[in-house]
CSV table of C-alpha atoms in Angstrom, one decimal:
chain,number,residue,atom,x,y,z
C,105,UNK,CA,8.1,-7.7,-21.7
C,106,UNK,CA,4.4,-7.8,-22.7
C,107,UNK,CA,1.9,-6.9,-19.9
C,108,UNK,CA,-1.5,-8.2,-21.0
C,109,UNK,CA,-3.2,-7.0,-17.8
C,110,UNK,CA,-2.4,-3.4,-18.7
C,111,UNK,CA,-4.4,-3.7,-21.9
C,112,UNK,CA,-7.3,-5.2,-19.9
C,113,UNK,CA,-7.0,-2.5,-17.2
C,114,UNK,CA,-6.8,0.5,-19.4
C,115,UNK,CA,-10.4,0.5,-20.8
C,116,UNK,CA,-11.7,-0.2,-17.3
C,117,UNK,CA,-10.1,2.9,-15.9
C,118,UNK,CA,-10.4,5.2,-18.9
C,119,UNK,CA,-14.1,4.6,-19.6
C,120,UNK,CA,-16.1,3.3,-16.7
C,121,UNK,CA,-19.5,3.8,-18.3
C,122,UNK,CA,-20.6,5.5,-15.1
C,123,UNK,CA,-18.7,8.7,-15.7
C,124,UNK,CA,-15.4,10.0,-14.6
C,125,UNK,CA,-13.4,8.5,-11.7
C,126,UNK,CA,-13.3,10.9,-8.8
C,127,UNK,CA,-11.5,8.6,-6.3
C,128,UNK,CA,-9.3,5.6,-7.2
C,129,UNK,CA,-8.4,3.3,-4.3
C,130,UNK,CA,-5.6,0.8,-5.2
C,131,UNK,CA,-5.9,-2.1,-2.6
C,132,UNK,CA,-4.6,-5.2,-4.2
C,133,UNK,CA,-1.5,-7.0,-2.8
C,134,UNK,CA,0.2,-10.3,-2.7
C,135,UNK,CA,1.9,-11.6,0.4
C,136,UNK,CA,5.7,-11.9,-0.1
C,137,UNK,CA,7.2,-13.1,3.1
C,138,UNK,CA,10.2,-15.4,3.4
C,139,UNK,CA,13.8,-15.2,2.2
C,140,UNK,CA,14.4,-13.8,-1.2
C,141,UNK,CA,16.3,-16.9,-2.1
C,142,UNK,CA,13.1,-18.9,-1.7
C,143,UNK,CA,11.4,-17.0,-4.6
C,144,UNK,CA,11.6,-17.8,-8.3
C,145,UNK,CA,12.1,-15.0,-10.7
C,146,UNK,CA,8.5,-15.4,-11.8
C,147,UNK,CA,7.3,-15.1,-8.2
C,148,UNK,CA,9.3,-12.0,-7.8
C,149,UNK,CA,7.9,-10.5,-11.0
C,150,UNK,CA,4.3,-11.3,-9.8
C,151,UNK,CA,4.8,-9.7,-6.4
C,152,UNK,CA,6.3,-6.6,-8.1
C,153,UNK,CA,3.5,-6.5,-10.7
C,154,UNK,CA,0.6,-6.7,-8.2
C,155,UNK,CA,2.0,-4.8,-5.3
C,156,UNK,CA,3.8,-2.0,-7.1
C,157,UNK,CA,3.4,-1.9,-10.9
C,158,UNK,CA,-0.4,-2.3,-11.1
C,159,UNK,CA,-1.1,0.7,-8.7
C,160,UNK,CA,1.4,2.8,-10.6
C,161,UNK,CA,-0.3,2.0,-13.9
C,162,UNK,CA,-3.7,2.6,-12.4
C,163,UNK,CA,-2.5,6.0,-11.1
C,164,UNK,CA,-1.1,6.9,-14.5
C,165,UNK,CA,-4.4,6.1,-16.3
C,166,UNK,CA,-6.8,7.6,-13.8
C,167,UNK,CA,-4.4,10.5,-12.7
C,168,UNK,CA,-4.1,11.8,-16.3
C,169,UNK,CA,-7.9,12.2,-16.5
C,170,UNK,CA,-8.1,13.7,-13.0
C,171,UNK,CA,-5.4,16.2,-13.8
C,172,UNK,CA,-7.2,17.3,-17.0
C,173,UNK,CA,-10.4,17.9,-14.9
C,174,UNK,CA,-8.4,19.5,-12.1
C,175,UNK,CA,-9.9,17.3,-9.4
C,176,UNK,CA,-9.7,13.8,-8.0
C,177,UNK,CA,-8.0,11.6,-5.4
C,178,UNK,CA,-5.6,8.7,-5.7
C,179,UNK,CA,-5.4,6.5,-2.6
C,180,UNK,CA,-2.9,3.6,-2.2
C,181,UNK,CA,-3.6,1.0,0.5
C,182,UNK,CA,-0.1,-0.1,1.6
C,183,UNK,CA,1.1,-1.5,4.9
C,184,UNK,CA,3.2,-0.5,7.8
C,185,UNK,CA,5.8,-2.7,6.1
C,186,UNK,CA,6.3,0.4,3.8
C,187,UNK,CA,7.6,2.3,6.8
C,188,UNK,CA,9.6,-0.3,8.8
C,189,UNK,CA,11.7,-3.2,7.5
C,190,UNK,CA,11.4,-6.6,9.0
C,191,UNK,CA,13.3,-9.8,8.6
C,192,UNK,CA,12.2,-12.4,6.1
C,193,UNK,CA,10.1,-9.8,4.2
C,194,UNK,CA,12.6,-8.1,1.9
C,195,UNK,CA,10.4,-8.5,-1.2
C,196,UNK,CA,7.2,-7.4,0.5
C,197,UNK,CA,9.1,-4.5,2.2
C,198,UNK,CA,10.6,-3.4,-1.2
C,199,UNK,CA,7.1,-3.2,-2.8
C,200,UNK,CA,5.6,-1.3,0.1
C,201,UNK,CA,8.6,1.1,0.5
C,202,UNK,CA,8.4,1.6,-3.3
C,203,UNK,CA,4.7,2.4,-3.1
C,204,UNK,CA,5.4,5.0,-0.3
C,205,UNK,CA,8.1,6.7,-2.3
C,206,UNK,CA,6.0,6.7,-5.5
C,207,UNK,CA,2.9,8.1,-3.7
C,208,UNK,CA,4.9,10.9,-1.9
C,209,UNK,CA,6.5,12.0,-5.2
C,210,UNK,CA,3.3,11.7,-7.2
C,211,UNK,CA,1.5,13.8,-4.5
C,212,UNK,CA,4.0,16.7,-5.3
C,213,UNK,CA,3.6,16.2,-9.1
C,214,UNK,CA,-0.2,16.2,-8.9
C,215,UNK,CA,-0.5,19.2,-6.4
C,216,UNK,CA,-0.6,21.8,-9.2
C,217,UNK,CA,-3.5,19.9,-10.8
C,218,UNK,CA,-5.6,19.8,-7.6
C,219,UNK,CA,-5.4,16.0,-7.4
C,220,UNK,CA,-4.7,14.6,-4.0
C,221,UNK,CA,-2.6,11.5,-3.4
C,222,UNK,CA,-2.7,9.6,-0.1
C,223,UNK,CA,-1.3,6.4,1.3
C,224,UNK,CA,-3.0,4.3,4.0
C,225,UNK,CA,-0.7,2.1,6.1
C,226,UNK,CA,-2.6,-0.7,7.9
C,227,UNK,CA,-0.9,-2.8,10.5
C,228,UNK,CA,-2.4,-6.2,11.4
C,229,UNK,CA,-6.0,-6.3,10.2
C,230,UNK,CA,-8.3,-8.9,11.7
C,231,UNK,CA,-11.3,-10.5,9.9
C,232,UNK,CA,-10.1,-9.9,6.3
C,233,UNK,CA,-6.9,-9.7,4.3
C,234,UNK,CA,-3.5,-11.3,4.3
C,235,UNK,CA,-2.9,-11.3,8.1
C,236,UNK,CA,-6.4,-12.7,8.8
C,237,UNK,CA,-6.1,-15.3,6.0
C,238,UNK,CA,-2.7,-16.4,7.3
C,239,UNK,CA,-4.0,-17.7,10.6
C,240,UNK,CA,-0.9,-16.3,12.3
C,241,UNK,CA,-0.9,-15.4,15.9
C,242,UNK,CA,0.6,-12.2,17.2
C,243,UNK,CA,3.0,-11.8,20.2
C,244,UNK,CA,1.2,-10.8,23.3
C,245,UNK,CA,0.5,-7.1,23.5
C,246,UNK,CA,0.4,-6.5,19.7
C,247,UNK,CA,-3.1,-5.4,18.8
C,248,UNK,CA,-5.1,-5.5,15.6
C,249,UNK,CA,-7.5,-3.2,13.8
C,250,UNK,CA,-10.6,-4.0,11.7
C,251,UNK,CA,-11.4,-3.6,8.0
C,252,UNK,CA,-13.8,-0.8,9.0
C,253,UNK,CA,-10.9,1.1,10.6
C,254,UNK,CA,-9.0,0.9,7.2
C,255,UNK,CA,-12.1,2.1,5.4
C,256,UNK,CA,-12.5,5.1,7.9
C,257,UNK,CA,-8.9,6.0,7.5
C,258,UNK,CA,-9.3,5.9,3.7
C,259,UNK,CA,-12.3,8.2,3.8
C,260,UNK,CA,-10.5,10.5,6.2
C,261,UNK,CA,-7.4,10.6,3.8
C,262,UNK,CA,-9.7,11.5,0.9
C,263,UNK,CA,-11.7,14.1,2.7
C,264,UNK,CA,-8.7,15.8,4.4
C,265,UNK,CA,-6.2,15.2,1.5
C,266,UNK,CA,-3.8,13.5,3.9
C,267,UNK,CA,-0.4,12.4,2.6
C,268,UNK,CA,-0.4,9.4,4.9
C,269,UNK,CA,-2.6,7.7,7.4
C,270,UNK,CA,-1.6,4.8,9.7
C,271,UNK,CA,-4.2,2.2,10.8
C,272,UNK,CA,-2.7,0.4,13.8
C,273,UNK,CA,-3.0,0.4,17.6
C,274,UNK,CA,-0.9,3.2,19.1
C,275,UNK,CA,1.7,0.8,20.4
C,276,UNK,CA,2.4,-0.5,16.9
C,277,UNK,CA,2.4,3.0,15.4
C,278,UNK,CA,4.9,4.1,18.0
C,279,UNK,CA,7.1,1.1,17.4
C,280,UNK,CA,7.3,1.8,13.6
C,281,UNK,CA,9.9,4.7,13.9
C,282,UNK,CA,12.0,2.6,16.2
C,283,UNK,CA,12.1,-0.3,13.8
C,284,UNK,CA,13.0,2.1,11.0
C,285,UNK,CA,16.1,3.1,12.9
C,286,UNK,CA,17.0,-0.4,14.1
C,287,UNK,CA,15.6,-3.3,12.0
C,288,UNK,CA,16.3,-6.6,13.5
C,289,UNK,CA,18.3,-8.7,11.0
C,290,UNK,CA,17.4,-12.4,11.0
C,291,UNK,CA,14.2,-11.9,12.9
C,292,UNK,CA,12.2,-15.2,12.9
C,293,UNK,CA,8.9,-13.5,13.5
C,294,UNK,CA,6.5,-13.2,10.7
C,295,UNK,CA,6.9,-9.6,9.3
C,296,UNK,CA,5.1,-7.7,12.1
C,297,UNK,CA,4.1,-4.8,9.9
C,298,UNK,CA,2.4,-6.6,7.0
C,299,UNK,CA,-1.3,-6.0,6.6
């Protein structure tokens, strides 16, 4: 399959005109909630391209240059959906779980080259992004965080070379390991861990 966006992306990452890339933050994503049977093959491909393939390609292109210079940081903005599965979000969960596994393995690969790899896992973010754009309401007691909180976590992950940083109220962060052990099949709620 031909990937025209890779050809367009490559020069952007490999020659910025402003010098070398010190920190790459991959933060694009498409919502992908609903039953898998509701998606066409083209829609599945698009979700995989944007949510998983594009960050991997960007990491390859920027990471090679960072490794050669022996410095740099790669940061992936994911979602708590990459840590806990939820009903009617199998495609979105797959891309976010895939991103988590990729980032953790890449972190080990890049360690000898002094290149840090971090993943930031937002929960529900108000005022911007997929959750805010959806207009969905949360069940009582489920809190949100702000885009500024995501930015702060990203800066902290870069400065401290953290493998992972969660951006969610304590109650939601505590619920994530429970949902990992016991996902609720057939849940009718909108995927509670999508950003």
